[in-house]
Amino acid sequence: MKKILTFLLGAVPMLCFAEKAAADANVPESVPGLFGTLLPYLLIVCLVAAAIVMCFMKWSENTEKIGIVGIPVCLAAAAILEILALYSVGNKAIWWCNPDRYGFWGGFFRFIPLMLVLIAQICSIYTYQMFLSKTHAMYGKEVSISLKPAAIALVVALPAAFVVAAILQWGLKLPKFIQEIGLMVTLFGILFIGLGKSAKSNMAQFGSKYGLIITLFAIIYLLGVIAVVWLLIVGIFQMIIQEAILLILAYFFLFKTGILNGLVAPRSSNDTVYIDEEGGVHQTISQKASANRAIHEKKESK
């Protein structure tokens, strides 16, 4: 499961677009509707915090079912809000830590709580598994939520469907309705197989009812992780990378133009200077001699 989460959280495809995405984040006045306020974000914080607290609470045999259902419900609700935020306002979703509005440090100290909450949300799958392993319903056995088949299906389904559609269109030159059928069959076929395997494994561990609930939670959790990773990447580029890029560019500009060379470059012990009779500094002995001749001529002319 750690491998699939690492694969899912891999940000390589996103890094190509993240810097541009961060630059698109505007001030709150440009963010419409509910996600132009702090209310949904405070709700996300409360939902994630409630889920983490429930994971470490001590439940009785009669009340542990509340945690079994309540924890994934809270995490799924937080993930849905994040997905809606990205869907509604895109990269402006973290407008409230935009350094263009609040300054670098103002935005930075707003970004820190966001980062901590999002990391806690990503790690919540492990705390939930720990909680499940301790419940009476699991009889104290260690459990593992099946994520791998569902994650692979979510990642592979759409690209595979478009590849099939392209082959049908340009390779086989089949009619359009057949291309659409091929796309839909591939898309839903991969999703059905991946999600079905995860559901089957979860139902075998947790029973039919809880297995379906946990599988549904796993799907929303995976989509939420994608949204979370995107928000983290945009925030990092917005808060840190852009500032670092500016500093690096300024550093190379100052050195390339020679402005800092004389200040920071130590003089080599082999560098010899020559002082003429009037105290002038020269790099070569011939320059010193020429300067001394000019000094003598000047004195003689007087």
Coordinates of N, CA and C in Angstrom, one line a residue, residues 131-288:
F131 N -6.8 2.3 13.8 CA -8.0 2.3 14.6 C -8.8 1.0 14.3
L132 N -8.9 0.6 13.1 CA -9.7 -0.6 12.7 C -9.0 -1.8 13.3
S133 N -7.7 -1.9 13.3 CA -7.0 -3.1 13.9 C -7.3 -3.3 15.4
K134 N -7.6 -2.2 16.1 CA -7.9 -2.3 17.5 C -9.3 -2.5 17.9
T135 N -10.2 -2.5 16.9 CA -11.7 -2.6 17.2 C -12.1 -4.0 17.5
H136 N -13.1 -4.2 18.3 CA -13.7 -5.5 18.5 C -14.2 -6.2 17.3
A137 N -14.7 -5.3 16.3 CA -15.2 -5.9 15.1 C -14.1 -6.6 14.3
M138 N -12.9 -6.2 14.4 CA -11.8 -6.8 13.7 C -11.1 -7.9 14.6
Y139 N -11.6 -8.0 15.8 CA -11.0 -9.0 16.8 C -9.5 -8.8 17.0
G140 N -9.1 -7.6 17.0 CA -7.7 -7.3 17.3 C -6.7 -7.7 16.2
K141 N -7.2 -8.0 15.0 CA -6.3 -8.4 13.9 C -5.8 -7.2 13.1
E142 N -4.7 -7.3 12.6 CA -4.2 -6.2 11.7 C -4.8 -6.2 10.4
V143 N -5.3 -5.1 9.9 CA -6.0 -5.0 8.7 C -5.3 -4.0 7.7
S144 N -5.6 -4.1 6.5 CA -5.1 -3.2 5.5 C -6.1 -2.9 4.4
I145 N -6.5 -1.7 4.3 CA -7.5 -1.2 3.4 C -6.9 -1.4 2.0
S146 N -7.7 -2.0 1.1 CA -7.2 -2.3 -0.3 C -7.4 -1.0 -1.1
L147 N -6.2 -0.4 -1.5 CA -6.2 0.8 -2.3 C -5.6 0.6 -3.7
K148 N -4.7 -0.4 -3.7 CA -3.8 -0.5 -4.9 C -4.7 -0.7 -6.2
P149 N -5.6 -1.7 -6.3 CA -6.3 -1.9 -7.5 C -7.1 -0.6 -7.9
A150 N -7.8 0.0 -6.9 CA -8.6 1.2 -7.2 C -7.7 2.4 -7.7
A151 N -6.5 2.5 -7.0 CA -5.6 3.6 -7.4 C -5.1 3.4 -8.9
I152 N -4.7 2.2 -9.2 CA -4.2 1.9 -10.5 C -5.4 2.2 -11.6
A153 N -6.6 1.8 -11.2 CA -7.7 2.0 -12.1 C -8.0 3.5 -12.4
L154 N -7.9 4.3 -11.3 CA -8.2 5.7 -11.4 C -7.1 6.4 -12.2
V155 N -5.9 5.9 -12.1 CA -4.8 6.5 -12.8 C -4.7 6.1 -14.3
V156 N -5.0 4.9 -14.6 CA -4.8 4.3 -15.9 C -6.1 4.4 -16.8
A157 N -7.3 4.5 -16.2 CA -8.5 4.4 -17.0 C -8.6 5.4 -18.1
L158 N -8.5 6.7 -17.8 CA -8.7 7.7 -18.7 C -7.7 7.7 -19.8
P159 N -6.4 7.7 -19.5 CA -5.4 7.6 -20.6 C -5.6 6.4 -21.5
A160 N -5.9 5.2 -20.9 CA -6.1 4.0 -21.7 C -7.3 4.2 -22.7
A161 N -8.4 4.8 -22.2 CA -9.6 5.0 -23.0 C -9.3 5.9 -24.2
F162 N -8.5 6.9 -24.0 CA -8.2 7.8 -25.1 C -7.2 7.1 -26.1
V163 N -6.3 6.3 -25.6 CA -5.5 5.6 -26.5 C -6.3 4.6 -27.4
V164 N -7.2 3.9 -26.8 CA -8.1 3.0 -27.6 C -8.9 3.8 -28.6
A165 N -9.5 5.0 -28.2 CA -10.3 5.8 -29.1 C -9.4 6.3 -30.2
A166 N -8.1 6.6 -30.0 CA -7.2 7.1 -31.0 C -6.9 6.0 -32.0
I167 N -6.7 4.8 -31.5 CA -6.5 3.6 -32.4 C -7.7 3.3 -33.3
L168 N -8.8 3.4 -32.7 CA -10.1 3.1 -33.5 C -10.3 4.2 -34.5
Q169 N -9.9 5.5 -34.2 CA -10.2 6.6 -35.1 C -9.1 6.6 -36.2
W170 N -7.8 6.7 -35.8 CA -6.8 6.9 -36.8 C -6.2 5.6 -37.3
G171 N -6.1 4.6 -36.5 CA -5.6 3.3 -36.9 C -6.5 2.5 -37.8
L172 N -7.7 2.2 -37.2 CA -8.6 1.4 -37.9 C -9.7 2.2 -38.7
K173 N -9.8 3.5 -38.4 CA -10.7 4.4 -39.1 C -12.1 3.8 -39.1
L174 N -12.6 3.5 -37.9 CA -13.9 3.0 -37.7 C -14.9 4.2 -37.5
P175 N -16.2 3.9 -37.6 CA -17.2 5.0 -37.4 C -17.1 5.6 -36.0
K176 N -17.6 6.8 -35.9 CA -17.5 7.6 -34.6 C -18.2 6.9 -33.5
F177 N -19.4 6.3 -33.7 CA -20.1 5.6 -32.6 C -19.4 4.5 -32.1
I178 N -18.6 3.8 -33.0 CA -17.8 2.6 -32.5 C -16.6 3.1 -31.6
Q179 N -16.1 4.3 -32.1 CA -15.0 4.9 -31.3 C -15.5 5.3 -29.9
E180 N -16.7 5.8 -29.8 CA -17.2 6.2 -28.5 C -17.5 5.0 -27.6
I181 N -18.0 3.9 -28.3 CA -18.3 2.7 -27.5 C -17.0 2.1 -27.0
G182 N -15.9 2.1 -27.8 CA -14.6 1.6 -27.4 C -14.1 2.4 -26.2
L183 N -14.2 3.8 -26.3 CA -13.7 4.6 -25.2 C -14.5 4.3 -23.9
M184 N -15.8 4.2 -24.0 CA -16.6 4.0 -22.8 C -16.4 2.6 -22.2
V185 N -16.3 1.6 -23.1 CA -16.0 0.3 -22.6 C -14.7 0.2 -21.9
T186 N -13.7 0.8 -22.5 CA -12.3 0.8 -21.9 C -12.3 1.5 -20.6
L187 N -12.9 2.7 -20.5 CA -12.9 3.5 -19.3 C -13.6 2.8 -18.2
F188 N -14.9 2.4 -18.4 CA -15.6 1.8 -17.3 C -15.2 0.3 -17.0
G189 N -14.6 -0.3 -18.0 CA -14.1 -1.7 -17.8 C -12.9 -1.7 -16.8
I190 N -12.0 -0.7 -17.1 CA -10.8 -0.7 -16.2 C -11.3 -0.2 -14.8
L191 N -12.2 0.8 -14.7 CA -12.7 1.2 -13.4 C -13.4 0.1 -12.7
F192 N -14.2 -0.7 -13.4 CA -15.0 -1.8 -12.8 C -14.0 -2.9 -12.3
I193 N -13.0 -3.2 -13.0 CA -12.1 -4.2 -12.6 C -11.3 -3.8 -11.4
G194 N -10.7 -2.6 -11.4 CA -9.9 -2.1 -10.3 C -10.7 -1.9 -9.0
L195 N -11.8 -1.2 -9.2 CA -12.7 -0.9 -8.0 C -13.3 -2.2 -7.5
G196 N -13.6 -3.1 -8.4 CA -14.2 -4.4 -8.0 C -13.2 -5.2 -7.1
K197 N -12.0 -5.2 -7.6 CA -11.0 -5.9 -6.8 C -10.8 -5.3 -5.4
S198 N -10.7 -4.0 -5.3 CA -10.6 -3.4 -4.0 C -11.8 -3.7 -3.2
A199 N -13.0 -3.6 -3.7 CA -14.2 -3.9 -3.0 C -14.2 -5.3 -2.5
K200 N -13.8 -6.3 -3.3 CA -13.8 -7.7 -2.9 C -12.9 -7.9 -1.8
S201 N -11.7 -7.3 -1.9 CA -10.7 -7.5 -0.8 C -11.2 -6.8 0.5
N202 N -11.8 -5.7 0.4 CA -12.2 -5.0 1.6 C -13.4 -5.7 2.3
M203 N -14.3 -6.3 1.4 CA -15.4 -7.0 1.9 C -15.0 -8.3 2.6
A204 N -13.9 -8.9 2.1 CA -13.4 -10.1 2.7 C -12.8 -9.8 4.1
Q205 N -12.3 -8.6 4.3 CA -11.7 -8.3 5.6 C -12.7 -7.7 6.6
F206 N -13.6 -6.9 6.1 CA -14.5 -6.1 7.0 C -15.9 -6.5 6.9
G207 N -16.3 -7.5 6.1 CA -17.7 -7.8 5.9 C -18.3 -7.0 4.8
S208 N -19.5 -7.4 4.4 CA -20.1 -6.8 3.2 C -20.4 -5.3 3.5
K209 N -21.1 -5.0 4.6 CA -21.5 -3.6 4.8 C -20.3 -2.7 5.0
Y210 N -19.4 -3.0 6.0 CA -18.3 -2.2 6.2 C -17.3 -2.2 5.0
G211 N -17.2 -3.3 4.3 CA -16.4 -3.4 3.2 C -16.7 -2.4 2.1
L212 N -18.1 -2.3 1.8 CA -18.5 -1.3 0.8 C -18.3 0.1 1.3
I213 N -18.6 0.4 2.5 CA -18.4 1.7 3.1 C -16.9 2.1 2.9
I214 N -16.0 1.2 3.3 CA -14.6 1.5 3.3 C -14.1 1.7 1.9
T215 N -14.6 0.9 0.9 CA -14.2 1.0 -0.5 C -14.7 2.3 -1.0
L216 N -15.9 2.7 -0.7 CA -16.4 4.0 -1.2 C -15.5 5.1 -0.6
F217 N -15.2 5.0 0.7 CA -14.3 6.0 1.3 C -12.9 6.0 0.6
A218 N -12.4 4.8 0.3 CA -11.1 4.7 -0.4 C -11.1 5.4 -1.7
I219 N -12.1 5.3 -2.5 CA -12.2 6.0 -3.8 C -12.2 7.5 -3.6
I220 N -13.0 8.0 -2.7 CA -13.0 9.4 -2.4 C -11.7 9.9 -1.8
Y221 N -11.1 9.1 -1.0 CA -9.9 9.4 -0.4 C -8.8 9.6 -1.4
L222 N -8.7 8.6 -2.4 CA -7.7 8.7 -3.5 C -7.9 10.0 -4.3
L223 N -9.2 10.3 -4.7 CA -9.4 11.5 -5.4 C -9.0 12.7 -4.6
G224 N -9.3 12.7 -3.3 CA -9.0 13.8 -2.4 C -7.5 13.9 -2.3
V225 N -6.7 12.8 -2.3 CA -5.3 12.9 -2.3 C -4.7 13.6 -3.5
I226 N -5.3 13.3 -4.6 CA -4.9 14.0 -5.9 C -5.1 15.5 -5.7
A227 N -6.3 15.9 -5.2 CA -6.5 17.3 -5.0 C -5.6 17.9 -4.0
V228 N -5.3 17.2 -2.9 CA -4.4 17.6 -1.9 C -3.0 17.9 -2.4
V229 N -2.5 16.9 -3.2 CA -1.2 17.0 -3.7 C -1.1 18.2 -4.7
W230 N -2.1 18.4 -5.5 CA -2.1 19.6 -6.3 C -2.1 20.9 -5.5
L231 N -2.9 21.0 -4.5 CA -2.9 22.2 -3.7 C -1.5 22.4 -3.0
L232 N -0.9 21.3 -2.6 CA 0.4 21.4 -1.9 C 1.5 21.9 -3.0
I233 N 1.4 21.4 -4.2 CA 2.4 21.8 -5.2 C 2.2 23.2 -5.6
V234 N 1.0 23.6 -5.8 CA 0.7 25.0 -6.1 C 1.1 25.9 -5.0
G235 N 0.8 25.5 -3.8 CA 1.2 26.4 -2.6 C 2.7 26.5 -2.5
I236 N 3.4 25.4 -2.7 CA 4.9 25.4 -2.6 C 5.5 26.3 -3.6
F237 N 5.0 26.1 -4.9 CA 5.5 27.0 -5.9 C 5.2 28.5 -5.6
Q238 N 4.0 28.7 -5.1 CA 3.5 30.0 -4.9 C 4.3 30.7 -3.8
M239 N 4.6 29.9 -2.7 CA 5.1 30.5 -1.5 C 6.7 30.4 -1.4
I240 N 7.3 29.4 -2.0 CA 8.7 29.2 -1.8 C 9.5 29.2 -3.1
I241 N 9.1 28.4 -4.0 CA 9.9 28.2 -5.2 C 10.0 29.5 -6.0
Q242 N 8.9 30.3 -6.1 CA 9.1 31.6 -6.8 C 10.1 32.5 -6.2
E243 N 10.0 32.6 -4.8 CA 11.0 33.4 -4.2 C 12.4 32.9 -4.4
A244 N 12.6 31.5 -4.3 CA 13.9 31.0 -4.5 C 14.4 31.2 -5.9
I245 N 13.5 31.1 -6.9 CA 13.9 31.4 -8.3 C 14.4 32.9 -8.5
L246 N 13.7 33.8 -7.8 CA 14.1 35.2 -7.9 C 15.4 35.4 -7.3
L247 N 15.7 34.8 -6.1 CA 17.0 34.9 -5.5 C 18.1 34.3 -6.3
I248 N 17.8 33.2 -6.9 CA 18.9 32.6 -7.8 C 19.2 33.4 -9.0
L249 N 18.1 34.0 -9.6 CA 18.3 34.8 -10.8 C 19.1 36.1 -10.4
A250 N 18.7 36.7 -9.2 CA 19.4 37.9 -8.8 C 20.9 37.6 -8.5
Y251 N 21.1 36.4 -7.9 CA 22.5 36.0 -7.6 C 23.4 35.9 -8.8
F252 N 22.9 35.2 -9.9 CA 23.6 35.0 -11.1 C 23.8 36.3 -11.8
F253 N 22.7 37.1 -11.8 CA 22.8 38.4 -12.5 C 23.9 39.3 -11.9
L254 N 24.0 39.3 -10.5 CA 25.0 40.2 -9.9 C 26.4 39.7 -10.2
F255 N 26.6 38.3 -10.2 CA 27.9 37.8 -10.5 C 28.3 37.9 -12.0
K256 N 27.3 37.7 -12.9 CA 27.6 37.8 -14.3 C 28.0 39.2 -14.7
T257 N 27.3 40.2 -14.0 CA 27.6 41.6 -14.3 C 28.9 42.1 -13.6
G258 N 29.4 41.2 -12.7 CA 30.6 41.6 -12.0 C 30.4 42.5 -10.8
I259 N 29.2 42.7 -10.4 CA 28.9 43.7 -9.3 C 29.4 43.1 -8.0
L260 N 29.3 41.8 -7.8 CA 29.7 41.2 -6.5 C 31.1 40.6 -6.6
N261 N 31.7 40.5 -7.8 CA 33.0 39.8 -7.8 C 34.0 40.4 -6.9
G262 N 34.1 41.7 -6.9 CA 35.1 42.4 -6.1 C 34.9 42.3 -4.6
L263 N 33.6 42.0 -4.3 CA 33.3 42.0 -2.9 C 33.4 40.6 -2.2
V264 N 33.1 39.6 -3.0 CA 33.1 38.3 -2.4 C 34.2 37.4 -2.9
A265 N 34.9 37.7 -4.0 CA 36.0 36.8 -4.5 C 37.3 37.2 -3.8
P266 N 37.8 36.3 -3.0 CA 39.1 36.5 -2.3 C 40.2 36.7 -3.3
R267 N 41.1 37.6 -3.0 CA 42.3 37.8 -3.8 C 43.3 36.7 -3.6
S268 N 43.8 36.2 -4.7 CA 44.7 35.1 -4.7 C 46.1 35.6 -4.1
S269 N 46.8 34.7 -3.4 CA 48.1 35.1 -2.9 C 49.1 35.3 -4.0
N270 N 48.8 34.8 -5.2 CA 49.8 35.0 -6.3 C 49.5 36.3 -7.0
D271 N 48.5 37.0 -6.7 CA 48.2 38.3 -7.4 C 49.2 39.3 -6.8
T272 N 50.0 39.9 -7.7 CA 51.0 40.9 -7.3 C 50.6 42.3 -7.9
V273 N 50.7 43.3 -7.1 CA 50.4 44.6 -7.6 C 51.7 45.5 -7.5
Y274 N 51.8 46.5 -8.3 CA 52.9 47.4 -8.4 C 52.5 48.8 -8.1
I275 N 53.2 49.4 -7.2 CA 52.9 50.8 -6.8 C 53.9 51.8 -7.4
D276 N 53.4 52.8 -8.1 CA 54.3 53.8 -8.6 C 54.7 54.8 -7.6
E277 N 55.4 55.8 -8.0 CA 56.0 56.8 -7.0 C 55.0 57.7 -6.4
E278 N 53.8 57.7 -7.0 CA 52.7 58.6 -6.4 C 51.7 57.7 -5.7
G279 N 51.9 56.4 -5.6 CA 51.0 55.5 -4.9 C 50.0 54.9 -5.7
G280 N 50.1 55.0 -7.0 CA 49.1 54.4 -7.9 C 49.3 52.9 -8.0
V281 N 48.3 52.1 -8.2 CA 48.4 50.6 -8.2 C 48.3 50.2 -9.7
H282 N 49.2 49.2 -10.0 CA 49.3 48.7 -11.4 C 49.4 47.2 -11.3
Q283 N 48.9 46.5 -12.4 CA 48.9 45.1 -12.4 C 50.2 44.5 -12.9
T284 N 51.0 45.3 -13.8 CA 52.2 44.8 -14.3 C 53.3 45.8 -14.0
I285 N 54.6 45.3 -14.1 CA 55.7 46.1 -13.9 C 55.9 47.1 -15.0
S286 N 55.5 46.8 -16.2 CA 55.6 47.7 -17.3 C 54.7 48.9 -17.1
Q287 N 53.5 48.6 -16.6 CA 52.5 49.7 -16.3 C 53.1 50.6 -15.3
K288 N 53.8 50.1 -14.3 CA 54.4 50.9 -13.2 C 55.5 51.7 -13.8

